[in-house]
Amino acid sequence: MSTTDPIADPIASPAAIDDDLPARPPSALSIMMRDRRAFFGLVFLCILLTAAVFAPWITPYDPNAMDYVMLEEPSWSHPLGVDDLGRDLLSRIIHGARVSIFVGLSTVTIAGILGVAMGIAAGFYRGWIDTIIMRYIDLQWAFPNILIAVYLVATFGTGLTNVIIAISLAYLDDFARVARGMTLSVKEEQYIAAAHATGCSDWRIMARHILPNITAPIIVLATVSISNAILAEAVLSFLGLGVSSDTPTWGLILAEARSFISRAWWLGVYPGVAIMLTVLSINFLGDSLRDLLDVREVRDIP
Amino acid sequence: MTGYILRRLFGAAVVMWAVATLVFFMLRIVPGDPLAAMLFDTGDPAAAAELRIKFGLDQPLIVQYVKWLLLIVQGDFGNSIYGSRIPVSQLLIEAAPRTLSLALLAFFVAVVIAIPAGLISALWRGRPIDHGVTFIAFLGLSMPDFWLGILLIILFAANLGWLPAIGYEPMSAGFWPWFSHLILPATAAGTGFSAIIARMVRSSMLEVLKTDYVLVARAKGLSPWRVVMGHAFPNALIPVITVMGIAFGLLMASAVVVETVFAIKGLGRILIEGILNRDYPVVQGAILVVSFIFVFVNLLVDVLYVVIDPRIRVN
């Protein structure tokens, strides 16, 4: 960064400007690579994603295949050990990654699209639409997202679809809140007045002029929300309110391990390591994005 | 100030009413009608019709709603329809102290760790100890609370044998039985909260250390201890308390989840078991009581701000 900004300080010598002008601004990827934590996060997530996508081909065993060798310690044939039914823990954890990633991405997509639409509509139209949406946001705001997800599963029942609906709805209000706040400030910009003056429809203004200008905080919020949604899925599975009892998920593996942890520590440790590394990686990435996009609207608290 | 508190009180009452209404209608509108499925799964239409009349389910929904609301206000949540069929209110009254003492101990442990950690981190900014604290805080934020509970059981109960792995003892059984059963779950539930507070103390202290009044305090020759404890820290605490208020909900949610790990029959466990047993009166009651605690804590925090920071009174 130059200390003499040519716009703020027009008398700055041309030489100084020449020196400071890079041929091309550094790409987002290259900046993130320089940030060691973001680099770690990116690498881990790439590995995890690959493992999840190709899980059926790369896992050493069928995640549900039982064996008479039970509660066996980590060894060469079972790198992370074996659970109480003789199932290979590594294979189960890799398959669990598929559920975590799928739930994380799908819930944030749903919550993001609906929440941003609600937030923009509330901020743009104000009036009764805004009042209703804000009342709803305030109501959810009184409770932590994970608790709302539990409430919703209590109502809809368990299973993959219901878990996705519950987590999506639980995180909807965050997106609506941020989108509304940003819309309120963007709406005052001159280019929106110009768009009005040239006869753009409301729809066109919201979709083509407001939305592109509020994406930065939304991207950061979405990143952070993916890790929170993954945590929420793990909690629901752990509590027995998750996807199903025959799909291996990280939370479920930990729930099943609970009775055996005094004899088989690996069952209680490794699935949690998987959750933690995933969440940590996404959070590192989110932090880096926050700095990169210069976003202050998204709070740290999940 | 009284006006402000009254307004907040009214707002809290509205939120509780909204939650109760949502709970009532959602459990009845969702396809499958769980209440009906449970009550009328007898295969005998005559008996089902009789039950329907007995429970008032033949009346219009709005009438049922008003009657239900009147009962709820009196603390009557009906009876559990699973197992012992005891009144839901009795279940909840037994469970509430467990959850509350878990949450309060978690809060205490978290604050005792977070404030010194945040202070040290801010005062030795950029040094290895600052990086260490920041890293641990990041780790604490990324660890699922229930998994931390499992790790603590593996270490302190299964391997070292210092503390009991599961269960709860009331305070009336003595301090140590109560404390020894609760310290592991409290640590598990408080870690995320602690990490948030430590980071907040750090950034708030760094902000305050830059101000002119700290410079003046230094310039007039006060000892570093007096500067930090007498001038900087009290002022750095105001934003920290704000964040504590927001994050306390998180801690309560953690307590609700961690109860399952340590087999503590608190409100969270009651709620989860209710869901698993499809025991809808229990689910309703637990949701309402847990929500009530949240709304009450939010109210308390709002009032606390006014006491601490008089500027809010104006708005």
Coordinates of C-alpha atoms in Angstrom, one line a residue:
Chain A
M1 CA 0.0 0.0 0.0
S2 CA 1.3 3.4 -0.9
T3 CA 1.3 6.1 1.8
T4 CA 0.9 8.8 -0.9
D5 CA -2.5 8.2 -2.4
P6 CA -2.4 10.0 -5.8
I7 CA -6.1 10.9 -5.5
A8 CA -5.9 12.3 -2.0
D9 CA -2.6 14.0 -2.6
P10 CA -2.5 15.2 -6.2
I11 CA 0.9 16.9 -5.8
A12 CA 2.7 13.6 -5.1
S13 CA 5.5 13.1 -7.5
P14 CA 4.7 11.1 -10.6
A15 CA 7.8 8.9 -9.9
A16 CA 6.3 7.8 -6.6
I17 CA 3.1 6.8 -8.4
D18 CA 5.0 4.9 -11.0
D19 CA 6.9 3.0 -8.4
D20 CA 3.8 2.0 -6.5
L21 CA 1.6 1.0 -9.4
P22 CA 1.6 -2.8 -9.7
A23 CA 1.3 -4.2 -13.1
R24 CA -1.9 -6.0 -12.0
P25 CA -3.6 -6.2 -8.6
P26 CA -2.8 -9.4 -6.8
S27 CA -5.5 -12.0 -7.2
A28 CA -7.7 -13.1 -4.3
L29 CA -6.2 -16.5 -4.4
S30 CA -2.6 -15.3 -4.3
I31 CA -3.4 -13.1 -1.2
M32 CA -5.0 -16.1 0.5
M33 CA -2.0 -18.2 -0.3
R34 CA 0.2 -15.7 1.5
D35 CA -2.0 -16.0 4.6
R36 CA -0.7 -19.2 6.2
R37 CA -3.9 -20.1 8.1
A38 CA -6.1 -19.6 5.0
F39 CA -3.7 -21.7 3.0
F40 CA -4.0 -24.5 5.6
G41 CA -7.7 -24.2 5.5
L42 CA -7.9 -24.3 1.7
V43 CA -5.6 -27.3 1.5
F44 CA -7.5 -29.3 4.1
L45 CA -10.9 -28.5 2.6
C46 CA -9.6 -29.6 -0.9
I47 CA -8.5 -32.9 0.6
L48 CA -11.7 -33.3 2.5
L49 CA -13.9 -32.5 -0.6
T50 CA -12.0 -35.0 -2.7
A51 CA -12.2 -37.7 -0.1
A52 CA -16.0 -37.0 0.3
V53 CA -16.7 -37.1 -3.4
F54 CA -14.7 -40.2 -4.1
A55 CA -15.6 -41.9 -0.8
P56 CA -17.0 -45.2 -2.2
W57 CA -13.8 -45.7 -4.2
I58 CA -11.1 -44.7 -1.8
T59 CA -12.3 -45.9 1.6
P60 CA -10.6 -49.2 2.6
Y61 CA -13.8 -50.8 3.8
D62 CA -17.5 -50.5 3.5
P63 CA -18.5 -48.0 6.2
N64 CA -21.3 -50.3 7.4
A65 CA -19.5 -53.7 7.0
M66 CA -19.4 -55.4 10.4
D67 CA -16.7 -57.8 11.5
Y68 CA -15.9 -60.0 14.4
V69 CA -12.8 -57.9 15.1
M70 CA -14.3 -55.4 17.5
L71 CA -13.0 -52.3 19.4
E72 CA -9.6 -52.9 17.9
E73 CA -6.9 -50.2 18.3
P74 CA -5.6 -48.2 15.3
S75 CA -3.3 -50.5 13.3
W76 CA -1.9 -50.8 9.7
S77 CA -5.1 -52.5 8.5
H78 CA -7.4 -50.1 10.3
P79 CA -5.5 -46.8 10.6
L80 CA -8.1 -45.2 13.0
G81 CA -9.2 -48.4 14.7
V82 CA -12.4 -50.4 14.7
D83 CA -15.7 -49.7 16.5
D84 CA -17.9 -51.9 18.7
L85 CA -19.5 -53.6 15.7
G86 CA -16.2 -54.2 13.9
R87 CA -16.7 -51.3 11.4
D88 CA -13.6 -49.5 10.1
L89 CA -13.5 -46.0 11.7
L90 CA -11.6 -44.3 8.9
S91 CA -14.1 -45.5 6.3
R92 CA -17.0 -44.3 8.5
I93 CA -15.4 -40.9 9.0
I94 CA -14.7 -40.4 5.3
H95 CA -18.4 -41.3 4.5
G96 CA -19.4 -38.9 7.3
A97 CA -17.7 -36.1 5.5
R98 CA -20.2 -36.5 2.6
V99 CA -23.2 -35.8 4.9
S100 CA -21.4 -32.9 6.7
I101 CA -20.4 -31.2 3.4
F102 CA -23.7 -31.8 1.8
V103 CA -25.8 -30.5 4.7
G104 CA -23.4 -27.6 5.2
L105 CA -23.6 -26.5 1.5
S106 CA -27.3 -27.1 0.9
T107 CA -28.5 -25.4 4.1
V108 CA -26.4 -22.3 3.5
T109 CA -27.6 -22.2 -0.1
I110 CA -31.2 -22.4 1.0
A111 CA -30.8 -20.0 3.9
G112 CA -28.7 -17.6 1.8
I113 CA -31.2 -17.4 -1.1
L114 CA -34.3 -17.0 1.0
G115 CA -32.7 -14.8 3.7
V116 CA -31.1 -12.4 1.2
A117 CA -34.3 -12.2 -0.8
M118 CA -36.2 -11.4 2.4
G119 CA -33.6 -8.9 3.6
I120 CA -33.4 -7.0 0.3
A121 CA -37.2 -6.9 0.1
A122 CA -37.5 -5.6 3.7
G123 CA -34.8 -3.0 3.2
F124 CA -36.0 -1.9 -0.3
Y125 CA -39.8 -1.6 0.3
R126 CA -39.7 -0.8 4.1
G127 CA -43.3 -0.4 5.3
W128 CA -45.3 -3.4 6.4
I129 CA -43.1 -5.9 4.6
D130 CA -40.2 -4.6 6.6
T131 CA -42.2 -4.7 9.8
I132 CA -43.2 -8.3 9.4
I133 CA -39.8 -9.5 8.3
M134 CA -38.1 -7.6 11.2
R135 CA -40.5 -9.0 13.7
Y136 CA -39.6 -12.5 12.5
I137 CA -35.9 -11.7 12.6
D138 CA -36.2 -10.3 16.1
L139 CA -38.0 -13.4 17.3
Q140 CA -35.3 -15.8 16.0
W141 CA -32.7 -13.4 17.4
A142 CA -33.8 -14.2 20.9
F143 CA -32.7 -17.8 20.6
P144 CA -29.4 -19.5 19.5
N145 CA -29.6 -21.0 16.0
I146 CA -28.8 -24.5 17.3
L147 CA -31.7 -24.4 19.6
I148 CA -34.0 -23.3 16.8
A149 CA -32.8 -26.2 14.8
V150 CA -33.6 -28.6 17.7
Y151 CA -37.1 -27.0 18.0
L152 CA -37.8 -27.4 14.3
V153 CA -36.6 -31.0 14.2
A154 CA -38.9 -31.6 17.2
T155 CA -41.8 -30.4 15.1
F156 CA -40.9 -31.8 11.6
G157 CA -39.2 -35.0 12.7
T158 CA -35.8 -36.4 11.9
G159 CA -34.3 -37.5 8.6
L160 CA -32.1 -35.8 6.0
T161 CA -34.7 -33.5 4.4
N162 CA -36.1 -32.4 7.8
V163 CA -32.6 -31.7 9.1
I164 CA -31.7 -29.6 6.1
I165 CA -35.0 -27.7 6.4
A166 CA -34.5 -27.1 10.2
I167 CA -30.9 -25.9 9.9
S168 CA -31.7 -23.7 6.8
L169 CA -34.6 -22.0 8.7
A170 CA -32.4 -21.6 11.8
Y171 CA -29.8 -19.7 9.9
L172 CA -32.2 -17.7 7.7
D173 CA -32.5 -14.7 10.0
D174 CA -28.7 -14.0 9.9
F175 CA -28.8 -13.6 6.1
A176 CA -32.0 -11.6 6.2
R177 CA -30.5 -9.3 8.9
V178 CA -27.2 -8.6 7.0
A179 CA -28.9 -8.2 3.6
R180 CA -31.5 -5.8 5.1
G181 CA -28.8 -3.7 6.8
M182 CA -26.7 -3.5 3.6
T183 CA -29.7 -2.8 1.4
L184 CA -30.7 0.2 3.6
S185 CA -27.2 1.8 3.2
V186 CA -26.8 0.9 -0.5
K187 CA -30.3 2.3 -1.3
E188 CA -29.1 5.8 -0.5
E189 CA -26.4 5.6 -3.2
Q190 CA -26.6 7.8 -6.2
Y191 CA -26.6 5.0 -8.7
I192 CA -29.8 3.7 -7.2
A193 CA -31.4 7.1 -7.7
A194 CA -30.0 7.0 -11.2
A195 CA -31.5 3.6 -11.8
H196 CA -34.9 4.9 -10.6
A197 CA -34.6 7.9 -12.9
T198 CA -33.9 5.8 -16.0
G199 CA -37.1 3.9 -15.3
C200 CA -35.7 0.6 -14.0
S201 CA -38.3 -1.7 -12.4
D202 CA -38.1 -2.4 -8.7
W203 CA -37.2 -6.0 -9.5
R204 CA -34.3 -4.9 -11.8
I205 CA -33.0 -2.5 -9.2
M206 CA -33.0 -5.1 -6.5
A207 CA -31.5 -7.9 -8.7
R208 CA -29.0 -5.9 -10.8
H209 CA -28.1 -2.9 -8.7
I210 CA -28.5 -3.8 -5.0
L211 CA -27.7 -7.5 -4.9
P212 CA -24.2 -7.1 -6.6
N213 CA -23.3 -4.4 -4.2
I214 CA -24.1 -6.4 -1.0
T215 CA -22.4 -9.6 -2.0
A216 CA -19.1 -9.1 0.0
P217 CA -20.7 -9.4 3.5
I218 CA -23.0 -12.2 2.3
I219 CA -20.0 -14.2 1.0
V220 CA -18.3 -13.9 4.4
L221 CA -21.5 -14.7 6.3
A222 CA -22.1 -17.7 4.0
T223 CA -18.6 -19.0 4.7
V224 CA -18.9 -18.7 8.5
S225 CA -22.4 -20.2 8.3
I226 CA -21.2 -23.4 6.5
S227 CA -19.0 -24.2 9.5
N228 CA -21.9 -23.4 11.9
A229 CA -24.3 -25.6 9.8
I230 CA -21.8 -28.5 9.9
L231 CA -21.6 -28.1 13.7
A232 CA -25.4 -28.0 13.9
E233 CA -25.7 -31.2 11.9
A234 CA -23.2 -32.9 14.1
V235 CA -25.0 -31.8 17.2
L236 CA -28.4 -33.0 15.9
S237 CA -26.9 -36.3 14.9
F238 CA -25.2 -36.6 18.2
L239 CA -28.5 -36.0 20.0
G240 CA -30.2 -38.7 17.9
L241 CA -32.1 -36.1 15.9
G242 CA -30.1 -36.4 12.8
V243 CA -30.1 -37.9 9.4
S244 CA -30.7 -41.5 10.2
S245 CA -29.2 -44.2 12.3
D246 CA -27.7 -46.1 9.4
T247 CA -25.9 -43.3 7.6
P248 CA -22.5 -42.7 9.2
T249 CA -22.2 -39.1 10.3
W250 CA -19.6 -37.5 12.5
G251 CA -22.1 -36.7 15.2
L252 CA -23.7 -40.2 15.1
I253 CA -20.3 -41.9 15.3
L254 CA -19.6 -39.9 18.5
A255 CA -23.0 -40.7 19.9
E256 CA -22.4 -44.4 19.4
A257 CA -18.9 -44.1 20.8
R258 CA -20.2 -42.7 24.1
S259 CA -20.7 -46.1 25.7
F260 CA -17.2 -47.3 24.7
I261 CA -14.9 -44.4 25.3
S262 CA -13.4 -45.9 28.5
R263 CA -12.2 -48.9 26.4
A264 CA -11.8 -47.3 23.0
W265 CA -10.5 -43.7 23.1
W266 CA -10.1 -43.6 19.3
L267 CA -13.8 -43.8 18.8
G268 CA -14.3 -40.6 20.9
V269 CA -11.3 -38.7 19.5
Y270 CA -11.0 -39.0 15.7
P271 CA -14.6 -38.1 14.6
G272 CA -14.3 -34.9 16.7
V273 CA -10.9 -34.2 15.1
A274 CA -12.6 -34.4 11.7
I275 CA -15.3 -31.9 12.8
M276 CA -12.8 -29.6 14.4
L277 CA -10.4 -29.5 11.5
T278 CA -13.2 -28.9 9.1
V279 CA -14.7 -26.1 11.1
L280 CA -11.3 -24.6 11.8
S281 CA -10.4 -24.6 8.1
I282 CA -13.6 -22.9 7.1
N283 CA -13.2 -20.3 9.9
F284 CA -9.7 -19.6 8.8
L285 CA -10.9 -19.1 5.2
G286 CA -13.8 -17.0 6.5
D287 CA -11.4 -14.8 8.4
S288 CA -9.1 -14.4 5.4
L289 CA -12.1 -13.5 3.2
R290 CA -13.3 -11.0 5.8
D291 CA -10.0 -9.2 5.6
L292 CA -9.8 -9.5 1.9
L293 CA -13.2 -8.1 1.2
D294 CA -13.0 -5.6 4.1
V295 CA -16.2 -6.7 5.7
R296 CA -17.2 -5.5 9.2
E297 CA -20.9 -6.3 9.1
V298 CA -20.6 -10.0 10.0
R299 CA -20.1 -10.7 13.6
D300 CA -17.9 -13.4 15.0
I301 CA -20.4 -15.1 17.2
P302 CA -22.0 -18.1 15.7
Chain B
M1 CA -35.6 4.1 33.5
T2 CA -38.8 2.5 34.8
G3 CA -40.4 3.2 31.4
Y4 CA -37.6 1.6 29.6
I5 CA -37.8 -1.5 31.8
L6 CA -41.5 -1.7 31.4
R7 CA -41.2 -1.5 27.6
R8 CA -38.6 -4.3 27.7
L9 CA -40.8 -6.4 29.9
F10 CA -43.7 -5.9 27.4
G11 CA -41.4 -6.9 24.5
A12 CA -40.3 -10.0 26.4
A13 CA -43.9 -11.0 27.1
V14 CA -44.7 -10.6 23.3
V15 CA -41.8 -12.8 22.4
M16 CA -43.0 -15.5 24.8
W17 CA -46.5 -15.3 23.5
A18 CA -45.2 -15.6 19.9
V19 CA -43.2 -18.7 20.9
A20 CA -46.1 -20.3 22.6
T21 CA -48.4 -19.6 19.7
L22 CA -45.8 -21.0 17.2
V23 CA -45.3 -24.1 19.3
F24 CA -49.1 -24.7 19.6
F25 CA -49.9 -24.3 15.9
M26 CA -46.8 -25.9 14.4
L27 CA -47.2 -29.1 16.4
R28 CA -50.8 -29.3 15.2
I29 CA -50.5 -28.2 11.6
V30 CA -47.5 -30.3 10.6
P31 CA -48.7 -33.3 8.5
G32 CA -49.3 -36.5 10.4
D33 CA -50.8 -34.7 13.4
P34 CA -48.5 -36.3 16.0
L35 CA -51.0 -35.7 18.9
A36 CA -53.8 -37.5 17.1
A37 CA -51.4 -40.3 16.0
M38 CA -50.5 -40.9 19.6
L39 CA -53.9 -40.6 21.1
F40 CA -55.9 -42.4 18.6
D41 CA -53.6 -45.2 17.5
T42 CA -55.8 -47.6 19.4
G43 CA -57.6 -48.9 16.3
D44 CA -60.9 -48.4 18.0
P45 CA -62.8 -45.5 16.4
A46 CA -65.3 -45.2 19.3
A47 CA -62.6 -45.0 21.9
A48 CA -60.7 -42.5 19.7
A49 CA -63.8 -40.3 19.5
E50 CA -64.2 -40.5 23.2
L51 CA -60.6 -39.4 23.8
R52 CA -61.1 -36.7 21.2
I53 CA -63.9 -35.2 23.2
K54 CA -62.1 -35.8 26.5
F55 CA -59.1 -33.8 25.4
G56 CA -61.2 -31.2 23.7
L57 CA -59.9 -32.0 20.3
D58 CA -63.3 -31.9 18.8
Q59 CA -63.5 -28.1 19.4
P60 CA -62.3 -25.5 16.9
L61 CA -58.5 -25.0 16.9
I62 CA -58.9 -21.4 18.1
V63 CA -60.9 -22.5 21.2
Q64 CA -58.3 -25.2 21.9
Y65 CA -55.6 -22.5 21.6
V66 CA -57.2 -20.2 24.1
K67 CA -57.8 -22.9 26.6
W68 CA -54.3 -24.2 26.2
L69 CA -52.9 -20.7 26.6
L70 CA -54.8 -20.2 29.8
L71 CA -53.4 -23.5 31.2
I72 CA -49.9 -22.7 30.2
V73 CA -50.0 -19.3 31.9
Q74 CA -50.9 -21.2 35.1
G75 CA -47.9 -23.4 34.6
D76 CA -50.0 -26.5 33.7
F77 CA -48.3 -28.2 30.8
G78 CA -50.3 -31.4 31.0
N79 CA -49.0 -34.9 31.7
S80 CA -46.3 -36.8 30.1
I81 CA -47.9 -39.4 27.8
Y82 CA -44.8 -41.7 28.0
G83 CA -43.9 -44.0 30.8
S84 CA -44.8 -42.7 34.2
R85 CA -47.3 -40.0 33.0
I86 CA -46.2 -37.6 35.6
P87 CA -47.1 -33.9 35.2
V88 CA -44.7 -32.1 32.8
S89 CA -44.4 -29.2 35.2
Q90 CA -43.0 -31.5 37.9
L91 CA -40.4 -32.9 35.4
L92 CA -39.4 -29.4 34.5
I93 CA -39.1 -28.2 38.0
E94 CA -36.8 -31.0 38.9
A95 CA -34.7 -30.4 35.8
A96 CA -34.4 -26.7 35.8
P97 CA -31.9 -26.4 38.8
R98 CA -29.6 -28.9 37.1
T99 CA -29.4 -26.9 33.9
L100 CA -29.1 -23.6 35.7
S101 CA -26.3 -24.7 38.0
L102 CA -24.5 -26.1 35.0
A103 CA -24.9 -22.9 33.0
L104 CA -23.9 -20.7 36.0
L105 CA -20.8 -22.8 36.8
A106 CA -19.9 -22.8 33.1
F107 CA -20.2 -19.0 33.0
F108 CA -18.0 -18.7 36.1
V109 CA -15.3 -21.0 34.8
A110 CA -15.4 -19.3 31.4
V111 CA -15.0 -15.8 32.8
V112 CA -12.3 -16.8 35.2
I113 CA -10.3 -18.2 32.3
A114 CA -11.2 -15.7 29.6
I115 CA -10.5 -12.4 31.4
P116 CA -6.9 -13.0 32.5
A117 CA -6.2 -14.7 29.1
G118 CA -7.6 -11.7 27.2
L119 CA -5.7 -9.2 29.4
I120 CA -2.4 -11.1 29.0
S121 CA -2.9 -11.4 25.3
A122 CA -3.5 -7.6 25.0
L123 CA -0.7 -6.5 27.2
W124 CA 1.9 -8.8 25.5
R125 CA 0.5 -8.1 22.1
G126 CA 2.4 -9.8 19.3
R127 CA 4.5 -11.9 21.7
P128 CA 4.4 -15.7 21.7
I129 CA 2.0 -15.7 24.6
D130 CA -0.5 -13.6 22.6
H131 CA -0.2 -16.0 19.6
G132 CA -0.7 -18.9 22.0
V133 CA -3.9 -17.4 23.5
T134 CA -5.3 -16.5 20.1
F135 CA -4.6 -20.0 18.8
I136 CA -6.3 -21.7 21.8
A137 CA -9.2 -19.3 21.5
F138 CA -9.6 -20.2 17.8
L139 CA -9.4 -23.9 18.8
G140 CA -12.0 -23.4 21.5
L141 CA -14.4 -21.8 19.0
S142 CA -13.9 -24.7 16.5
M143 CA -14.4 -27.6 19.0
P144 CA -17.9 -28.9 19.2
D145 CA -18.9 -28.6 22.9
F146 CA -20.2 -32.1 23.1
W147 CA -17.0 -33.5 21.7
L148 CA -14.9 -31.5 24.2
G149 CA -17.1 -33.2 26.9
I150 CA -16.2 -36.6 25.5
L151 CA -12.5 -35.7 25.5
L152 CA -12.7 -34.5 29.1
I153 CA -14.4 -37.8 30.1
I154 CA -11.7 -39.8 28.3
L155 CA -9.0 -37.9 30.1
F156 CA -10.3 -37.1 33.6
A157 CA -12.8 -39.9 34.2
A158 CA -11.7 -42.9 32.1
N159 CA -7.9 -42.6 32.3
L160 CA -7.0 -40.5 35.4
G161 CA -10.1 -41.5 37.3
W162 CA -10.2 -38.1 39.1
L163 CA -13.7 -37.1 38.5
P164 CA -17.0 -38.9 37.9
A165 CA -17.9 -39.4 34.2
I166 CA -21.6 -38.9 34.3
G167 CA -24.5 -37.9 36.5
Y168 CA -25.5 -35.1 38.8
E169 CA -25.6 -34.5 42.5
P170 CA -27.6 -31.6 44.0
M171 CA -25.9 -29.0 46.1
S172 CA -27.7 -30.4 49.2
A173 CA -25.5 -33.5 48.9
G174 CA -22.5 -31.3 49.7
F175 CA -20.3 -29.0 47.7
W176 CA -17.7 -31.5 46.4
P177 CA -20.2 -34.1 45.0
W178 CA -22.0 -31.2 43.3
F179 CA -18.9 -29.6 42.0
S180 CA -17.1 -32.8 40.9
H181 CA -20.0 -33.9 38.8
L182 CA -20.5 -30.5 37.3
I183 CA -17.0 -29.2 36.6
L184 CA -16.4 -31.3 33.4
P185 CA -19.7 -30.5 31.8
A186 CA -19.3 -26.8 32.8
T187 CA -15.9 -26.7 31.2
A188 CA -17.2 -28.3 28.0
A189 CA -20.2 -25.9 27.9
G190 CA -18.2 -22.8 28.7
T191 CA -15.2 -23.2 26.4
G192 CA -16.7 -21.6 23.3
F193 CA -18.1 -18.7 25.4
S194 CA -14.7 -18.3 27.1
A195 CA -13.0 -18.1 23.7
I196 CA -15.4 -15.3 22.5
I197 CA -14.9 -13.4 25.8
A198 CA -11.1 -13.7 25.7
R199 CA -11.0 -12.3 22.2
M200 CA -13.3 -9.5 23.1
V201 CA -11.3 -8.6 26.2
R202 CA -8.2 -8.5 24.0
S203 CA -9.5 -6.3 21.3
S204 CA -11.4 -4.0 23.8
M205 CA -8.2 -3.6 25.9
L206 CA -6.1 -2.8 22.8
E207 CA -8.7 -0.1 21.9
V208 CA -8.6 1.4 25.4
L209 CA -4.8 1.3 25.7
K210 CA -4.7 3.7 22.7
T211 CA -6.8 6.4 24.4
D212 CA -5.6 9.7 25.8
Y213 CA -6.7 9.0 29.3
V214 CA -4.4 6.0 29.5
L215 CA -1.6 8.1 28.1
V216 CA -2.3 10.7 30.9
A217 CA -2.4 8.0 33.5
R218 CA 1.0 6.8 32.3
A219 CA 2.4 10.3 32.0
K220 CA 1.5 11.2 35.6
G221 CA 3.7 8.2 36.7
L222 CA 1.1 5.6 37.8
S223 CA 2.5 2.1 38.1
P224 CA 1.7 -0.1 35.1
W225 CA -0.6 -2.2 37.4
R226 CA -2.6 0.9 38.4
V227 CA -2.8 2.0 34.8
V228 CA -4.2 -1.3 33.6
M229 CA -6.4 -2.2 36.5
G230 CA -7.5 1.2 37.6
H231 CA -8.0 3.0 34.3
A232 CA -7.9 0.7 31.2
F233 CA -9.6 -2.5 32.3
P234 CA -12.8 -1.0 33.8
N235 CA -13.4 0.9 30.6
A236 CA -12.6 -2.0 28.4
L237 CA -15.2 -4.1 30.3
I238 CA -18.3 -2.3 28.9
P239 CA -18.2 -3.8 25.4
V240 CA -17.2 -7.1 26.9
I241 CA -20.4 -7.2 29.0
T242 CA -22.4 -6.5 25.9
V243 CA -20.8 -9.5 24.1
M244 CA -21.3 -11.6 27.3
G245 CA -25.0 -10.8 27.1
I246 CA -25.2 -11.9 23.4
A247 CA -23.0 -15.0 24.0
F248 CA -24.7 -16.2 27.1
G249 CA -27.4 -17.7 24.9
L250 CA -24.7 -19.7 23.2
L251 CA -23.5 -20.9 26.6
M252 CA -27.1 -21.9 27.6
A253 CA -27.5 -23.8 24.3
S254 CA -24.2 -25.6 25.0
A255 CA -25.4 -26.5 28.4
V256 CA -28.5 -28.0 26.9
V257 CA -26.4 -30.1 24.5
V258 CA -23.7 -31.1 27.0
E259 CA -26.3 -32.5 29.4
T260 CA -26.7 -35.5 27.0
V261 CA -22.9 -36.2 27.0
F262 CA -22.8 -36.3 30.8
A263 CA -26.3 -37.9 31.3
I264 CA -27.5 -35.0 33.4
K265 CA -31.3 -35.0 33.4
G266 CA -31.7 -31.2 32.9
L267 CA -34.0 -29.3 30.6
G268 CA -32.0 -30.1 27.5
R269 CA -32.1 -33.9 28.2
I270 CA -35.8 -33.7 29.0
L271 CA -36.4 -31.9 25.7
I272 CA -34.3 -34.4 23.7
E273 CA -35.9 -37.4 25.4
G274 CA -39.3 -35.9 24.8
I275 CA -38.6 -35.6 21.1
L276 CA -37.2 -39.1 20.8
N277 CA -40.2 -40.6 22.7
R278 CA -42.6 -38.4 20.7
D279 CA -43.9 -37.2 24.1
Y280 CA -45.4 -33.9 22.8
P281 CA -46.6 -32.5 26.1
V282 CA -43.0 -32.8 27.4
V283 CA -41.6 -31.3 24.2
Q284 CA -44.0 -28.3 24.4
G285 CA -43.3 -27.7 28.1
A286 CA -39.5 -28.0 27.6
I287 CA -39.5 -25.7 24.6
L288 CA -41.5 -23.1 26.5
V289 CA -39.4 -23.2 29.7
V290 CA -36.1 -23.1 27.8
S291 CA -37.4 -20.2 25.7
F292 CA -38.6 -18.5 28.8
I293 CA -35.1 -18.7 30.3
F294 CA -33.6 -17.2 27.2
V295 CA -36.1 -14.4 27.0
F296 CA -35.6 -13.7 30.7
V297 CA -31.8 -13.6 30.4
N298 CA -32.1 -11.3 27.4
L299 CA -34.3 -9.0 29.5
L300 CA -31.8 -9.2 32.4
V301 CA -28.9 -8.2 30.1
D302 CA -30.9 -5.3 28.6
V303 CA -31.7 -4.0 32.1
L304 CA -28.0 -4.5 33.2
Y305 CA -26.8 -2.3 30.3
V306 CA -28.9 0.6 31.6
V307 CA -27.4 0.2 35.0
I308 CA -23.9 0.1 33.7
D309 CA -24.1 2.5 30.9
P310 CA -26.5 5.5 31.5
R311 CA -26.2 6.7 27.9
I312 CA -28.6 4.0 26.8
R313 CA -31.3 5.4 29.0
V314 CA -31.7 8.4 26.7
N315 CA -32.7 6.2 23.7

